[in-house]
Amino acid sequence: NMIRCSTCRNFQMNEDLYHAVNDFAQSEEGKNLSRFKKKFLIDLMIQYKKAGFDLDPEKRKEIMSLKSYIDKLGNQYNANIAASSSNYIEITADQTGGLDSSYLEARKTETGTYKIDVSYPSLKPFLKYSTIDSLRKKLQTVYYNRAVPDNVAILDSVLFLRHKLANILGFKTYAEYEFVNNMAKNPKTVWDFENSLIEKVKPKAALDLQKLLKVKSDFLKKPAKKMELWELSYYSQILKEQEFKLDEREVRQYFELNTVLNGLFQITQK
């Protein structure tokens, strides 16, 4: 991806190619292209604008430098997240309620405890099946604090540099820069769409929440008025078992890895 991105930028920064494309765009032939060809040309000219070709060469160099540095920060951010996936909590044998033997065996230490890290294969089953609320909360907290504080500083830098990049290119915000060649065209369209969904999904969300609160109330044997983030997977799984008689761990035995992979390969070869 990085090689492809670098090649794309070198292509975009080709001065002679830009002038040839720009001259064609201004010509009568360029203005009277058929619809899909015209769209391609418009999108290409927008890409040139986003690369700073309407600015002087020094500004274009600054834009390239900013984009490269933003990419570098993004890669470091992702690397920090990946490195933090091994962060874990340690539990004892009497804290394993709800967790199956195969899950526990894969995480057992030499001392008989269990290390539960925040990688998805470890995190998701724990949040879904562990019967101890405080441990689910603890693991969820570790997960949401991956790469802290390093990534907080990186995120601040990326936001600042993206805004600077957008301003140099003549956009008010990075969102405006990002959406200019997308279907939405501008941030306002996106926000209007997002906000229009709120009232539409509220009734269903409220119904789902009430179902989960009832499950929680029944489980705790006392009225529950709030659903915490680390409780969602746990009570959702109980609800699935109650309403649909579905236990994902039982279903899993029918989807052995090699059988699934062979099935996928057979489908994709058709």
mmCIF file of C-alpha atoms in Angstrom:
data_model
loop_
_atom_site.group_PDB
_atom_site.id
_atom_site.type_symbol
_atom_site.label_atom_id
_atom_site.label_comp_id
_atom_site.label_asym_id
_atom_site.label_seq_id
_atom_site.Cartn_x
_atom_site.Cartn_y
_atom_site.Cartn_z
ATOM 1 C CA ASN A 1 0.000 0.000 0.000
ATOM 2 C CA MET A 2 2.806 2.394 0.892
ATOM 3 C CA ILE A 3 4.561 1.659 -2.432
ATOM 4 C CA ARG A 4 1.314 2.164 -4.323
ATOM 5 C CA CYS A 5 0.683 5.416 -2.442
ATOM 6 C CA SER A 6 4.211 6.679 -3.208
ATOM 7 C CA THR A 7 3.860 5.799 -6.898
ATOM 8 C CA CYS A 8 0.510 7.561 -7.019
ATOM 9 C CA ARG A 9 2.016 10.717 -5.537
ATOM 10 C CA ASN A 10 4.938 10.688 -7.978
ATOM 11 C CA PHE A 11 2.396 10.345 -10.766
ATOM 12 C CA GLN A 12 0.386 13.243 -9.406
ATOM 13 C CA MET A 13 3.451 15.466 -9.106
ATOM 14 C CA ASN A 14 4.443 15.013 -12.787
ATOM 15 C CA GLU A 15 4.351 18.618 -14.021
ATOM 16 C CA ASP A 16 4.248 17.870 -17.750
ATOM 17 C CA LEU A 17 1.437 15.371 -17.344
ATOM 18 C CA TYR A 18 -0.573 17.865 -15.288
ATOM 19 C CA HIS A 19 -0.246 20.576 -17.951
ATOM 20 C CA ALA A 20 -1.282 18.131 -20.676
ATOM 21 C CA VAL A 21 -4.353 17.015 -18.712
ATOM 22 C CA ASN A 22 -5.239 20.594 -17.719
ATOM 23 C CA ASP A 23 -4.967 21.822 -21.331
ATOM 24 C CA PHE A 24 -7.218 18.985 -22.446
ATOM 25 C CA ALA A 25 -9.734 19.785 -19.686
ATOM 26 C CA GLN A 26 -9.928 23.385 -20.956
ATOM 27 C CA SER A 27 -10.360 22.351 -24.585
ATOM 28 C CA GLU A 28 -13.686 21.978 -26.365
ATOM 29 C CA GLU A 29 -13.146 18.226 -26.607
ATOM 30 C CA GLY A 30 -12.510 18.029 -22.868
ATOM 31 C CA LYS A 31 -15.623 20.070 -22.063
ATOM 32 C CA ASN A 32 -17.825 17.878 -24.258
ATOM 33 C CA LEU A 33 -16.811 14.433 -23.098
ATOM 34 C CA SER A 34 -19.446 11.752 -22.510
ATOM 35 C CA ARG A 35 -20.654 11.372 -18.957
ATOM 36 C CA PHE A 36 -18.338 8.695 -17.544
ATOM 37 C CA LYS A 37 -15.288 10.199 -19.315
ATOM 38 C CA LYS A 38 -16.206 13.659 -18.060
ATOM 39 C CA LYS A 39 -16.533 12.348 -14.506
ATOM 40 C CA PHE A 40 -13.129 10.700 -14.751
ATOM 41 C CA LEU A 41 -11.568 13.967 -15.957
ATOM 42 C CA ILE A 42 -13.277 16.019 -13.224
ATOM 43 C CA ASP A 43 -12.112 13.581 -10.553
ATOM 44 C CA LEU A 44 -8.585 13.675 -11.953
ATOM 45 C CA MET A 45 -8.494 17.477 -11.867
ATOM 46 C CA ILE A 46 -9.736 17.427 -8.273
ATOM 47 C CA GLN A 47 -6.861 15.083 -7.423
ATOM 48 C CA TYR A 48 -4.456 17.555 -8.986
ATOM 49 C CA LYS A 49 -5.982 20.334 -6.920
ATOM 50 C CA LYS A 50 -5.610 18.210 -3.777
ATOM 51 C CA ALA A 51 -1.970 17.710 -4.761
ATOM 52 C CA GLY A 52 -1.526 21.513 -4.926
ATOM 53 C CA PHE A 53 -0.959 22.012 -8.638
ATOM 54 C CA ASP A 54 -2.697 25.393 -8.513
ATOM 55 C CA LEU A 55 0.004 26.501 -6.054
ATOM 56 C CA ASP A 56 3.671 27.371 -6.515
ATOM 57 C CA PRO A 57 6.335 24.594 -6.494
ATOM 58 C CA GLU A 58 7.504 25.371 -2.964
ATOM 59 C CA LYS A 59 3.991 24.939 -1.616
ATOM 60 C CA ARG A 60 3.682 21.643 -3.469
ATOM 61 C CA LYS A 61 6.874 20.423 -1.840
ATOM 62 C CA GLU A 62 5.442 21.415 1.539
ATOM 63 C CA ILE A 63 2.248 19.498 0.743
ATOM 64 C CA MET A 64 4.212 16.379 -0.183
ATOM 65 C CA SER A 65 6.238 16.673 3.000
ATOM 66 C CA LEU A 66 3.091 17.060 5.121
ATOM 67 C CA LYS A 67 1.386 14.063 3.501
ATOM 68 C CA SER A 68 4.465 11.888 3.968
ATOM 69 C CA TYR A 69 4.778 12.855 7.609
ATOM 70 C CA ILE A 70 1.065 12.272 8.235
ATOM 71 C CA ASP A 71 1.447 8.796 6.677
ATOM 72 C CA LYS A 72 4.453 8.124 8.880
ATOM 73 C CA LEU A 73 2.496 9.121 11.991
ATOM 74 C CA GLY A 74 -0.416 6.950 10.893
ATOM 75 C CA ASN A 75 1.838 3.937 10.466
ATOM 76 C CA GLN A 76 3.332 4.525 13.911
ATOM 77 C CA TYR A 77 -0.165 4.847 15.400
ATOM 78 C CA ASN A 78 -1.171 1.486 13.915
ATOM 79 C CA ALA A 79 2.094 -0.124 15.014
ATOM 80 C CA ASN A 80 1.512 1.068 18.580
ATOM 81 C CA ILE A 81 -2.015 -0.397 18.550
ATOM 82 C CA ALA A 82 -0.690 -3.722 17.239
ATOM 83 C CA ALA A 83 2.040 -3.819 19.899
ATOM 84 C CA SER A 84 -0.535 -3.124 22.606
ATOM 85 C CA SER A 85 -2.681 -6.099 21.603
ATOM 86 C CA SER A 86 -0.605 -8.218 23.963
ATOM 87 C CA ASN A 87 -1.653 -6.122 26.979
ATOM 88 C CA TYR A 88 -3.570 -8.369 29.356
ATOM 89 C CA ILE A 89 -5.269 -8.987 32.639
ATOM 90 C CA GLU A 90 -4.485 -12.070 34.707
ATOM 91 C CA ILE A 91 -7.219 -14.116 36.325
ATOM 92 C CA THR A 92 -7.270 -17.078 38.669
ATOM 93 C CA ALA A 93 -9.103 -20.403 38.392
ATOM 94 C CA ASP A 94 -11.984 -19.164 40.552
ATOM 95 C CA GLN A 95 -12.507 -16.217 38.159
ATOM 96 C CA THR A 96 -13.157 -18.289 35.029
ATOM 97 C CA GLY A 97 -16.946 -18.529 35.265
ATOM 98 C CA GLY A 98 -18.638 -18.726 31.857
ATOM 99 C CA LEU A 99 -15.422 -19.396 29.905
ATOM 100 C CA ASP A 100 -15.042 -22.733 28.117
ATOM 101 C CA SER A 101 -12.107 -25.119 28.559
ATOM 102 C CA SER A 102 -10.580 -24.619 25.094
ATOM 103 C CA TYR A 103 -10.488 -20.851 25.569
ATOM 104 C CA LEU A 104 -8.874 -21.178 28.989
ATOM 105 C CA GLU A 105 -6.365 -23.840 27.959
ATOM 106 C CA ALA A 106 -4.918 -21.568 25.281
ATOM 107 C CA ARG A 107 -4.287 -18.850 27.885
ATOM 108 C CA LYS A 108 -3.092 -20.858 30.854
ATOM 109 C CA THR A 109 0.227 -19.897 32.445
ATOM 110 C CA GLU A 110 2.786 -22.126 34.131
ATOM 111 C CA THR A 111 1.521 -20.944 37.521
ATOM 112 C CA GLY A 112 -2.062 -21.990 36.786
ATOM 113 C CA THR A 113 -3.447 -18.501 36.175
ATOM 114 C CA TYR A 114 -4.810 -17.241 32.853
ATOM 115 C CA LYS A 115 -3.583 -14.300 30.782
ATOM 116 C CA ILE A 116 -6.409 -12.632 28.877
ATOM 117 C CA ASP A 117 -5.015 -10.187 26.330
ATOM 118 C CA VAL A 118 -6.893 -7.585 24.282
ATOM 119 C CA SER A 119 -6.476 -9.164 20.848
ATOM 120 C CA TYR A 120 -9.893 -9.825 19.299
ATOM 121 C CA PRO A 121 -9.816 -13.639 19.617
ATOM 122 C CA SER A 122 -9.224 -13.163 23.333
ATOM 123 C CA LEU A 123 -11.239 -10.017 24.044
ATOM 124 C CA LYS A 124 -14.539 -10.804 22.368
ATOM 125 C CA PRO A 125 -15.247 -14.201 23.957
ATOM 126 C CA PHE A 126 -14.291 -12.864 27.383
ATOM 127 C CA LEU A 127 -16.678 -9.892 27.136
ATOM 128 C CA LYS A 128 -19.373 -12.199 25.823
ATOM 129 C CA TYR A 129 -19.127 -15.055 28.301
ATOM 130 C CA SER A 130 -17.283 -14.075 31.489
ATOM 131 C CA THR A 131 -19.764 -13.990 34.367
ATOM 132 C CA ILE A 132 -17.696 -11.541 36.441
ATOM 133 C CA ASP A 133 -18.707 -7.977 35.663
ATOM 134 C CA SER A 134 -15.663 -6.328 37.263
ATOM 135 C CA LEU A 135 -13.278 -8.396 35.112
ATOM 136 C CA ARG A 136 -15.136 -7.563 31.920
ATOM 137 C CA LYS A 137 -14.879 -3.904 32.889
ATOM 138 C CA LYS A 138 -11.177 -4.267 33.640
ATOM 139 C CA LEU A 139 -10.386 -5.914 30.299
ATOM 140 C CA GLN A 140 -12.515 -3.408 28.384
ATOM 141 C CA THR A 141 -10.601 -0.576 30.069
ATOM 142 C CA VAL A 142 -7.253 -2.117 29.102
ATOM 143 C CA TYR A 143 -8.509 -2.438 25.513
ATOM 144 C CA TYR A 144 -9.600 1.191 25.230
ATOM 145 C CA ASN A 145 -6.325 2.379 26.712
ATOM 146 C CA ARG A 146 -4.102 0.672 24.173
ATOM 147 C CA ALA A 147 -1.016 2.712 23.218
ATOM 148 C CA VAL A 148 -1.823 5.441 25.743
ATOM 149 C CA PRO A 149 -0.296 8.022 26.067
ATOM 150 C CA ASP A 150 1.851 7.667 22.909
ATOM 151 C CA ASN A 151 -1.057 7.538 20.482
ATOM 152 C CA VAL A 152 -2.790 10.501 22.108
ATOM 153 C CA ALA A 153 0.185 12.681 21.164
ATOM 154 C CA ILE A 154 0.280 11.160 17.661
ATOM 155 C CA LEU A 155 -3.437 11.769 17.168
ATOM 156 C CA ASP A 156 -3.063 15.417 18.225
ATOM 157 C CA SER A 157 -0.245 15.837 15.691
ATOM 158 C CA VAL A 158 -2.192 14.170 12.884
ATOM 159 C CA LEU A 159 -5.258 16.353 13.493
ATOM 160 C CA PHE A 160 -3.120 19.502 13.526
ATOM 161 C CA LEU A 161 -1.198 18.573 10.368
ATOM 162 C CA ARG A 162 -4.326 17.496 8.477
ATOM 163 C CA HIS A 163 -5.932 20.854 9.240
ATOM 164 C CA LYS A 164 -2.779 22.664 8.115
ATOM 165 C CA LEU A 165 -2.679 20.631 4.892
ATOM 166 C CA ALA A 166 -6.323 21.383 4.130
ATOM 167 C CA ASN A 167 -5.833 25.117 4.740
ATOM 168 C CA ILE A 168 -2.817 25.311 2.431
ATOM 169 C CA LEU A 169 -4.884 23.663 -0.311
ATOM 170 C CA GLY A 170 -7.723 26.150 0.150
ATOM 171 C CA PHE A 171 -10.128 24.041 2.206
ATOM 172 C CA LYS A 172 -11.601 25.188 5.522
ATOM 173 C CA THR A 173 -11.249 21.770 7.159
ATOM 174 C CA TYR A 174 -9.686 18.389 6.453
ATOM 175 C CA ALA A 175 -13.208 16.943 6.189
ATOM 176 C CA GLU A 176 -13.940 19.376 3.354
ATOM 177 C CA TYR A 177 -10.689 18.314 1.658
ATOM 178 C CA GLU A 178 -11.531 14.613 2.104
ATOM 179 C CA PHE A 179 -15.119 14.772 0.813
ATOM 180 C CA VAL A 180 -14.610 17.021 -2.220
ATOM 181 C CA ASN A 181 -14.310 14.073 -4.639
ATOM 182 C CA ASN A 182 -16.656 11.699 -2.788
ATOM 183 C CA MET A 183 -20.345 11.205 -3.439
ATOM 184 C CA ALA A 184 -21.258 13.358 -0.428
ATOM 185 C CA LYS A 185 -19.140 16.265 -1.776
ATOM 186 C CA ASN A 186 -19.037 18.166 1.540
ATOM 187 C CA PRO A 187 -19.209 17.655 5.344
ATOM 188 C CA LYS A 188 -22.653 19.260 5.611
ATOM 189 C CA THR A 189 -24.206 16.525 3.472
ATOM 190 C CA VAL A 190 -22.647 13.881 5.689
ATOM 191 C CA TRP A 191 -23.774 15.531 8.932
ATOM 192 C CA ASP A 192 -27.294 16.062 7.562
ATOM 193 C CA PHE A 193 -27.461 12.354 6.696
ATOM 194 C CA GLU A 194 -26.065 11.284 10.082
ATOM 195 C CA ASN A 195 -28.462 13.538 11.980
ATOM 196 C CA SER A 196 -31.432 12.362 9.881
ATOM 197 C CA LEU A 197 -30.738 8.808 11.048
ATOM 198 C CA ILE A 198 -30.916 9.664 14.734
ATOM 199 C CA GLU A 199 -34.709 9.954 14.976
ATOM 200 C CA LYS A 200 -35.172 6.954 12.687
ATOM 201 C CA VAL A 201 -33.079 4.557 14.759
ATOM 202 C CA LYS A 202 -34.083 5.822 18.202
ATOM 203 C CA PRO A 203 -37.254 3.679 18.546
ATOM 204 C CA LYS A 204 -35.429 0.454 17.627
ATOM 205 C CA ALA A 205 -32.452 1.346 19.816
ATOM 206 C CA ALA A 206 -34.778 2.058 22.752
ATOM 207 C CA LEU A 207 -36.547 -1.276 22.236
ATOM 208 C CA ASP A 208 -33.251 -3.179 22.125
ATOM 209 C CA LEU A 209 -32.047 -1.402 25.254
ATOM 210 C CA GLN A 210 -35.206 -2.299 27.158
ATOM 211 C CA LYS A 211 -34.797 -5.954 26.200
ATOM 212 C CA LEU A 212 -31.199 -5.947 27.433
ATOM 213 C CA LEU A 213 -32.137 -4.157 30.658
ATOM 214 C CA LYS A 214 -34.792 -6.794 31.334
ATOM 215 C CA VAL A 215 -32.199 -9.554 30.805
ATOM 216 C CA LYS A 216 -29.840 -7.749 33.162
ATOM 217 C CA SER A 217 -32.590 -7.220 35.746
ATOM 218 C CA ASP A 218 -33.529 -10.897 35.654
ATOM 219 C CA PHE A 219 -29.888 -11.916 35.937
ATOM 220 C CA LEU A 220 -29.155 -9.596 38.879
ATOM 221 C CA LYS A 221 -32.590 -10.165 40.424
ATOM 222 C CA LYS A 222 -33.055 -6.425 40.868
ATOM 223 C CA PRO A 223 -34.168 -3.559 38.578
ATOM 224 C CA ALA A 224 -31.478 -2.342 36.167
ATOM 225 C CA LYS A 225 -31.699 1.119 34.650
ATOM 226 C CA LYS A 226 -28.323 1.386 32.915
ATOM 227 C CA MET A 227 -26.318 -0.730 30.493
ATOM 228 C CA GLU A 228 -22.554 -0.298 30.645
ATOM 229 C CA LEU A 229 -20.332 -0.747 27.592
ATOM 230 C CA TRP A 230 -18.606 -3.851 28.974
ATOM 231 C CA GLU A 231 -22.014 -5.439 29.666
ATOM 232 C CA LEU A 232 -23.423 -5.231 26.139
ATOM 233 C CA SER A 233 -21.850 -8.381 24.705
ATOM 234 C CA TYR A 234 -22.583 -10.424 27.814
ATOM 235 C CA TYR A 235 -26.292 -9.642 28.059
ATOM 236 C CA SER A 236 -26.713 -9.684 24.266
ATOM 237 C CA GLN A 237 -25.478 -13.274 24.266
ATOM 238 C CA ILE A 238 -27.920 -14.229 27.016
ATOM 239 C CA LEU A 239 -30.710 -12.600 25.005
ATOM 240 C CA LYS A 240 -29.738 -14.616 21.895
ATOM 241 C CA GLU A 241 -29.846 -17.830 23.890
ATOM 242 C CA GLN A 242 -33.245 -16.946 25.353
ATOM 243 C CA GLU A 243 -34.943 -15.708 22.162
ATOM 244 C CA PHE A 244 -33.253 -17.807 19.474
ATOM 245 C CA LYS A 245 -31.768 -20.734 21.431
ATOM 246 C CA LEU A 246 -28.442 -19.763 19.863
ATOM 247 C CA ASP A 247 -25.125 -20.496 21.512
ATOM 248 C CA GLU A 248 -22.305 -19.477 19.186
ATOM 249 C CA ARG A 249 -19.904 -21.837 20.890
ATOM 250 C CA GLU A 250 -22.166 -24.771 20.048
ATOM 251 C CA VAL A 251 -22.488 -23.638 16.437
ATOM 252 C CA ARG A 252 -18.704 -23.328 16.116
ATOM 253 C CA GLN A 253 -18.161 -27.092 16.183
ATOM 254 C CA TYR A 254 -19.906 -27.352 12.812
ATOM 255 C CA PHE A 255 -17.469 -24.892 11.221
ATOM 256 C CA GLU A 256 -14.061 -26.545 11.562
ATOM 257 C CA LEU A 257 -11.345 -24.236 10.165
ATOM 258 C CA ASN A 258 -10.086 -26.400 7.301
ATOM 259 C CA THR A 259 -13.639 -27.216 6.209
ATOM 260 C CA VAL A 260 -14.550 -23.522 6.163
ATOM 261 C CA LEU A 261 -11.404 -22.578 4.210
ATOM 262 C CA ASN A 262 -11.990 -25.314 1.654
ATOM 263 C CA GLY A 263 -15.589 -24.174 1.268
ATOM 264 C CA LEU A 264 -14.508 -20.569 0.704
ATOM 265 C CA PHE A 265 -11.950 -21.607 -1.908
ATOM 266 C CA GLN A 266 -14.551 -23.696 -3.718
ATOM 267 C CA ILE A 267 -17.004 -20.789 -3.797
ATOM 268 C CA THR A 268 -14.429 -18.279 -5.056
ATOM 269 C CA GLN A 269 -13.294 -20.652 -7.820
ATOM 270 C CA LYS A 270 -16.764 -20.914 -9.318
#
